[in-house]
Amino acid sequence: DVHISPAETDYLRGIAAKVFPESAEYQPLATFSSLRPLLPSSGSATRASREHRIFYDDQGILRITGGKFTTYRAMSEEAADLVTARIAPDLHPMHVTAGHALNGNTQAAIDALLAEAPALAASYSLPESEVQMLVKQYGILTPAVLECMPAFASGDLSRLDSGRLIYAERHEMALQPRDFLEVSTTLALEGRAPVGFTMNA
């Protein structure tokens, strides 16, 4: 049962208030907590190393310990190097993804979509700023999200957010309201989560 404590909340709010003094007047809309896998160490967890260790254990199982989400590609490369060194030495020096943007989201592809934003906005009757926001969040998948958008708004969500919801259900395994509001989007954390919102059947 991972959760943030009142003391931790006060600590973070104190830091925020130093940077944004007016924030001290507001109550938090939501909180989130998670566990970080750390290498064994003595003393405070906050002082523990965020480094990773990748190794074969005594049973020959490849173990990945520690690390951070932000370094997962480097960790994956290191793990693949260990595996290929054992089973496919010819593949060992190959790092195909190292120079490739994830999901084909190259700068050229993003620039092309942003250039197309006015036409997409007109085609789907949206403000251009909303299409630009989609490009920043979904990259080259923006047209697929727009295709999910209904012709008319209904219920608690705007047309755009309805499209994002349908996309999340079809392609991002969103099953519960929290999946959409907190993972696929940040609507809940922005204080825009609809009251009584339910997922489509």
CSV table of C-alpha atoms in Angstrom, one decimal:
chain,number,residue,atom,x,y,z
A,1,ASP,CA,0.0,0.0,0.0
A,2,VAL,CA,2.3,2.8,-1.3
A,3,HIS,CA,1.1,6.3,-0.4
A,4,ILE,CA,2.6,9.7,0.3
A,5,SER,CA,2.7,10.7,4.0
A,6,PRO,CA,1.4,14.0,5.4
A,7,ALA,CA,5.0,14.9,6.3
A,8,GLU,CA,6.2,14.2,2.7
A,9,THR,CA,3.3,16.3,1.3
A,10,ASP,CA,4.2,19.2,3.6
A,11,TYR,CA,7.8,18.9,2.6
A,12,LEU,CA,7.0,19.1,-1.2
A,13,ARG,CA,4.5,21.9,-0.7
A,14,GLY,CA,7.1,23.8,1.2
A,15,ILE,CA,9.5,23.6,-1.7
A,16,ALA,CA,6.8,24.5,-4.2
A,17,ALA,CA,5.9,27.6,-2.1
A,18,LYS,CA,9.5,28.8,-2.3
A,19,VAL,CA,9.3,28.8,-6.0
A,20,PHE,CA,5.6,29.7,-6.4
A,21,PRO,CA,4.6,31.5,-3.2
A,22,GLU,CA,0.9,31.7,-4.2
A,23,SER,CA,0.7,27.9,-4.3
A,24,ALA,CA,0.8,27.9,-0.5
A,25,GLU,CA,-2.9,29.0,-0.6
A,26,TYR,CA,-4.1,26.0,-2.5
A,27,GLN,CA,-4.7,22.4,-1.4
A,28,PRO,CA,-3.3,19.6,-3.5
A,29,LEU,CA,-5.6,18.1,-6.2
A,30,ALA,CA,-4.0,14.7,-6.2
A,31,THR,CA,-1.0,12.8,-5.1
A,32,PHE,CA,0.9,9.8,-6.4
A,33,SER,CA,3.5,7.5,-5.1
A,34,SER,CA,5.6,4.7,-6.5
A,35,LEU,CA,8.4,2.3,-5.6
A,36,ARG,CA,11.9,2.6,-7.0
A,37,PRO,CA,14.0,-0.5,-7.3
A,38,LEU,CA,17.4,0.3,-5.7
A,39,LEU,CA,20.6,-1.7,-5.3
A,40,PRO,CA,21.1,-2.8,-1.7
A,41,SER,CA,22.8,-0.2,0.5
A,42,SER,CA,23.0,0.8,4.0
A,43,GLY,CA,21.6,4.0,5.4
A,44,SER,CA,18.8,6.2,4.0
A,45,ALA,CA,17.1,5.2,0.8
A,46,THR,CA,17.2,8.8,-0.4
A,47,ARG,CA,21.1,8.5,-0.4
A,48,ALA,CA,21.1,5.1,-2.1
A,49,SER,CA,22.6,4.9,-5.6
A,50,ARG,CA,20.3,5.1,-8.6
A,51,GLU,CA,22.8,3.2,-10.7
A,52,HIS,CA,21.8,-0.2,-12.2
A,53,ARG,CA,23.5,-3.6,-12.2
A,54,ILE,CA,22.8,-6.2,-14.9
A,55,PHE,CA,24.2,-9.7,-14.4
A,56,TYR,CA,23.6,-13.4,-14.7
A,57,ASP,CA,22.8,-15.1,-11.4
A,58,ASP,CA,23.9,-18.5,-10.3
A,59,GLN,CA,21.1,-20.1,-12.2
A,60,GLY,CA,22.0,-18.4,-15.5
A,61,ILE,CA,19.0,-15.9,-15.3
A,62,LEU,CA,19.7,-12.4,-16.5
A,63,ARG,CA,18.9,-10.0,-13.7
A,64,ILE,CA,18.3,-6.2,-14.0
A,65,THR,CA,18.5,-4.4,-10.7
A,66,GLY,CA,18.2,-0.7,-9.9
A,67,GLY,CA,18.2,1.9,-12.5
A,68,LYS,CA,15.8,4.6,-13.6
A,69,PHE,CA,13.0,4.9,-16.2
A,70,THR,CA,15.0,7.6,-17.9
A,71,THR,CA,17.9,5.2,-18.6
A,72,TYR,CA,15.9,2.2,-19.7
A,73,ARG,CA,17.2,2.3,-23.3
A,74,ALA,CA,20.8,2.2,-22.1
A,75,MET,CA,19.9,-0.6,-19.7
A,76,SER,CA,18.2,-2.5,-22.5
A,77,GLU,CA,21.2,-2.2,-24.7
A,78,GLU,CA,23.5,-3.4,-21.9
A,79,ALA,CA,21.2,-6.4,-21.3
A,80,ALA,CA,21.0,-7.2,-25.0
A,81,ASP,CA,24.8,-7.1,-25.2
A,82,LEU,CA,25.1,-9.6,-22.4
A,83,VAL,CA,22.6,-12.0,-24.0
A,84,THR,CA,24.0,-11.7,-27.6
A,85,ALA,CA,27.6,-12.2,-26.3
A,86,ARG,CA,26.4,-15.7,-25.2
A,87,ILE,CA,24.0,-16.8,-27.9
A,88,ALA,CA,24.7,-14.7,-31.0
A,89,PRO,CA,28.1,-13.1,-31.0
A,90,ASP,CA,27.7,-11.7,-34.5
A,91,LEU,CA,24.8,-9.5,-33.2
A,92,HIS,CA,26.8,-8.3,-30.1
A,93,PRO,CA,28.1,-5.1,-31.7
A,94,MET,CA,24.8,-4.1,-33.3
A,95,HIS,CA,22.8,-1.3,-31.6
A,96,VAL,CA,20.1,-0.6,-34.2
A,97,THR,CA,17.8,1.5,-32.0
A,98,ALA,CA,20.6,3.7,-30.7
A,99,GLY,CA,20.2,6.1,-33.6
A,100,HIS,CA,16.4,5.7,-34.1
A,101,ALA,CA,13.7,7.9,-32.6
A,102,LEU,CA,11.1,5.9,-30.7
A,103,ASN,CA,8.1,4.9,-32.8
A,104,GLY,CA,9.5,6.9,-35.8
A,105,ASN,CA,9.1,10.2,-34.0
A,106,THR,CA,12.0,11.9,-35.8
A,107,GLN,CA,12.3,15.7,-35.7
A,108,ALA,CA,11.4,15.8,-39.4
A,109,ALA,CA,8.2,13.8,-38.8
A,110,ILE,CA,7.2,16.0,-35.9
A,111,ASP,CA,8.0,19.2,-37.9
A,112,ALA,CA,5.9,17.8,-40.8
A,113,LEU,CA,2.9,17.2,-38.5
A,114,LEU,CA,3.2,20.6,-36.9
A,115,ALA,CA,3.2,22.1,-40.4
A,116,GLU,CA,0.1,20.1,-41.2
A,117,ALA,CA,-1.6,21.3,-37.9
A,118,PRO,CA,-3.7,24.1,-39.6
A,119,ALA,CA,-5.1,21.7,-42.2
A,120,LEU,CA,-5.8,19.0,-39.6
A,121,ALA,CA,-7.5,21.6,-37.3
A,122,ALA,CA,-9.7,22.7,-40.2
A,123,SER,CA,-10.5,19.1,-41.2
A,124,TYR,CA,-11.6,18.1,-37.6
A,125,SER,CA,-13.1,21.5,-36.6
A,126,LEU,CA,-10.6,22.0,-33.8
A,127,PRO,CA,-8.5,25.0,-32.7
A,128,GLU,CA,-5.0,24.7,-34.2
A,129,SER,CA,-3.5,24.9,-30.6
A,130,GLU,CA,-5.3,21.6,-29.7
A,131,VAL,CA,-3.8,19.8,-32.7
A,132,GLN,CA,-0.4,21.1,-31.8
A,133,MET,CA,-0.9,19.8,-28.2
A,134,LEU,CA,-1.8,16.4,-29.6
A,135,VAL,CA,1.4,16.4,-31.8
A,136,LYS,CA,3.5,17.2,-28.7
A,137,GLN,CA,1.8,14.4,-26.7
A,138,TYR,CA,1.2,11.7,-29.3
A,139,GLY,CA,3.7,12.5,-32.0
A,140,ILE,CA,3.1,10.7,-35.3
A,141,LEU,CA,0.1,8.9,-33.7
A,142,THR,CA,-1.8,12.2,-33.7
A,143,PRO,CA,-3.8,11.3,-36.9
A,144,ALA,CA,-4.9,8.0,-35.3
A,145,VAL,CA,-6.1,9.9,-32.2
A,146,LEU,CA,-8.0,12.4,-34.4
A,147,GLU,CA,-9.7,9.5,-36.2
A,148,CYS,CA,-11.1,8.3,-32.9
A,149,MET,CA,-12.7,11.7,-32.2
A,150,PRO,CA,-16.5,11.6,-32.4
A,151,ALA,CA,-18.4,14.1,-34.5
A,152,PHE,CA,-20.2,15.6,-31.6
A,153,ALA,CA,-19.4,16.1,-27.9
A,154,SER,CA,-21.4,14.0,-25.5
A,155,GLY,CA,-21.3,13.4,-21.7
A,156,ASP,CA,-18.6,14.8,-19.5
A,157,LEU,CA,-15.7,14.9,-22.1
A,158,SER,CA,-15.0,17.3,-25.0
A,159,ARG,CA,-14.8,15.9,-28.5
A,160,LEU,CA,-11.0,15.9,-28.3
A,161,ASP,CA,-10.8,14.2,-24.9
A,162,SER,CA,-13.5,11.7,-26.1
A,163,GLY,CA,-11.1,10.8,-29.0
A,164,ARG,CA,-8.2,10.5,-26.6
A,165,LEU,CA,-10.4,8.2,-24.4
A,166,ILE,CA,-11.4,6.0,-27.3
A,167,TYR,CA,-7.8,5.8,-28.5
A,168,ALA,CA,-6.6,4.9,-24.9
A,169,GLU,CA,-9.2,2.1,-24.8
A,170,ARG,CA,-8.3,0.7,-28.2
A,171,HIS,CA,-4.5,1.0,-28.1
A,172,GLU,CA,-3.3,1.7,-24.6
A,173,MET,CA,-5.1,-1.0,-22.6
A,174,ALA,CA,-7.1,1.6,-20.6
A,175,LEU,CA,-9.8,-0.3,-18.6
A,176,GLN,CA,-10.5,1.9,-15.6
A,177,PRO,CA,-11.1,5.7,-15.4
A,178,ARG,CA,-7.8,6.1,-13.6
A,179,ASP,CA,-6.0,4.4,-16.6
A,180,PHE,CA,-7.2,7.2,-18.8
A,181,LEU,CA,-7.2,10.1,-16.4
A,182,GLU,CA,-3.8,9.5,-14.8
A,183,VAL,CA,-1.8,7.4,-17.2
A,184,SER,CA,-2.9,7.9,-20.8
A,185,THR,CA,-3.5,11.6,-20.0
A,186,THR,CA,-2.9,13.9,-17.0
A,187,LEU,CA,-6.4,15.2,-16.8
A,188,ALA,CA,-6.8,14.1,-13.2
A,189,LEU,CA,-3.6,15.7,-12.1
A,190,GLU,CA,-4.6,18.9,-13.9
A,191,GLY,CA,-7.8,19.1,-11.9
A,192,ARG,CA,-9.9,18.6,-15.0
A,193,ALA,CA,-11.1,15.0,-14.2
A,194,PRO,CA,-14.9,14.8,-14.9
A,195,VAL,CA,-17.0,14.0,-11.8
A,196,GLY,CA,-18.6,10.6,-12.0
A,197,PHE,CA,-16.7,9.8,-15.2
A,198,THR,CA,-17.0,6.2,-16.4
A,199,MET,CA,-15.4,4.2,-19.2
A,200,ASN,CA,-17.3,3.1,-22.2
A,201,ALA,CA,-18.7,-0.4,-22.2
